[in-house]
GROMACS .gro file of C-alpha atoms in nm:
model
   59
    1UNK     CA    1  16.878  -9.657  15.851
    2UNK     CA    2  16.735  -9.613  16.155
    3UNK     CA    3  16.370  -9.789  16.248
    4UNK     CA    4  16.190  -9.452  16.206
    5UNK     CA    5  16.286  -9.307  15.892
    6UNK     CA    6  16.077  -9.317  15.612
    7UNK     CA    7  16.133  -9.324  15.264
    8UNK     CA    8  15.881  -9.209  15.028
    9UNK     CA    9  15.814  -9.182  14.614
   10UNK     CA   10  15.752  -8.904  14.436
   11UNK     CA   11  15.381  -8.995  14.443
   12UNK     CA   12  15.407  -8.989  14.802
   13UNK     CA   13  15.610  -8.655  14.875
   14UNK     CA   14  15.370  -8.479  14.614
   15UNK     CA   15  15.124  -8.605  14.853
   16UNK     CA   16  15.277  -8.509  15.156
   17UNK     CA   17  15.370  -8.164  15.045
   18UNK     CA   18  15.018  -8.113  14.873
   19UNK     CA   19  15.144  -8.039  14.533
   20UNK     CA   20  15.136  -8.218  14.172
   21UNK     CA   21  15.385  -8.483  14.110
   22UNK     CA   22  15.500  -8.271  13.829
   23UNK     CA   23  15.606  -7.976  14.046
   24UNK     CA   24  15.831  -8.248  14.258
   25UNK     CA   25  15.973  -8.358  13.877
   26UNK     CA   26  16.041  -8.024  13.823
   27UNK     CA   27  16.200  -7.958  14.171
   28UNK     CA   28  16.434  -8.274  14.091
   29UNK     CA   29  16.543  -8.139  13.740
   30UNK     CA   30  16.662  -7.793  13.924
   31UNK     CA   31  16.834  -8.032  14.227
   32UNK     CA   32  16.627  -7.812  14.427
   33UNK     CA   33  16.505  -8.067  14.666
   34UNK     CA   34  16.674  -8.365  14.837
   35UNK     CA   35  16.628  -8.709  14.671
   36UNK     CA   36  16.813  -9.010  14.589
   37UNK     CA   37  16.783  -9.295  14.311
   38UNK     CA   38  16.692  -9.613  14.346
   39UNK     CA   39  16.782  -9.781  14.005
   40UNK     CA   40  16.555  -9.575  13.756
   41UNK     CA   41  16.337  -9.435  14.054
   42UNK     CA   42  16.334  -9.098  14.268
   43UNK     CA   43  16.291  -9.170  14.637
   44UNK     CA   44  16.288  -8.912  14.955
   45UNK     CA   45  16.382  -8.960  15.330
   46UNK     CA   46  16.084  -8.771  15.511
   47UNK     CA   47  16.332  -8.608  15.750
   48UNK     CA   48  16.540  -8.466  15.455
   49UNK     CA   49  16.209  -8.353  15.294
   50UNK     CA   50  16.102  -8.132  15.631
   51UNK     CA   51  16.420  -8.006  15.694
   52UNK     CA   52  16.403  -7.913  15.349
   53UNK     CA   53  16.046  -7.734  15.367
   54UNK     CA   54  16.139  -7.566  15.696
   55UNK     CA   55  16.446  -7.452  15.520
   56UNK     CA   56  16.242  -7.297  15.208
   57UNK     CA   57  15.988  -7.148  15.496
   58UNK     CA   58  16.237  -6.915  15.667
   59UNK     CA   59  16.348  -6.718  15.306
   0.00000   0.00000   0.00000
């Protein structure tokens, strides 16, 4: 992993995107947001979230 990569929790990504954590869980259930599991917890790469957000804004 590069030193500049940031891994975020559900709470952190919700704050980053200015949405409620339940919105993040809904997107996870629908498999609409890039994420990975660490044990039973979801984690998000900030660069992947930025790319995902940019692709959604182009719609």
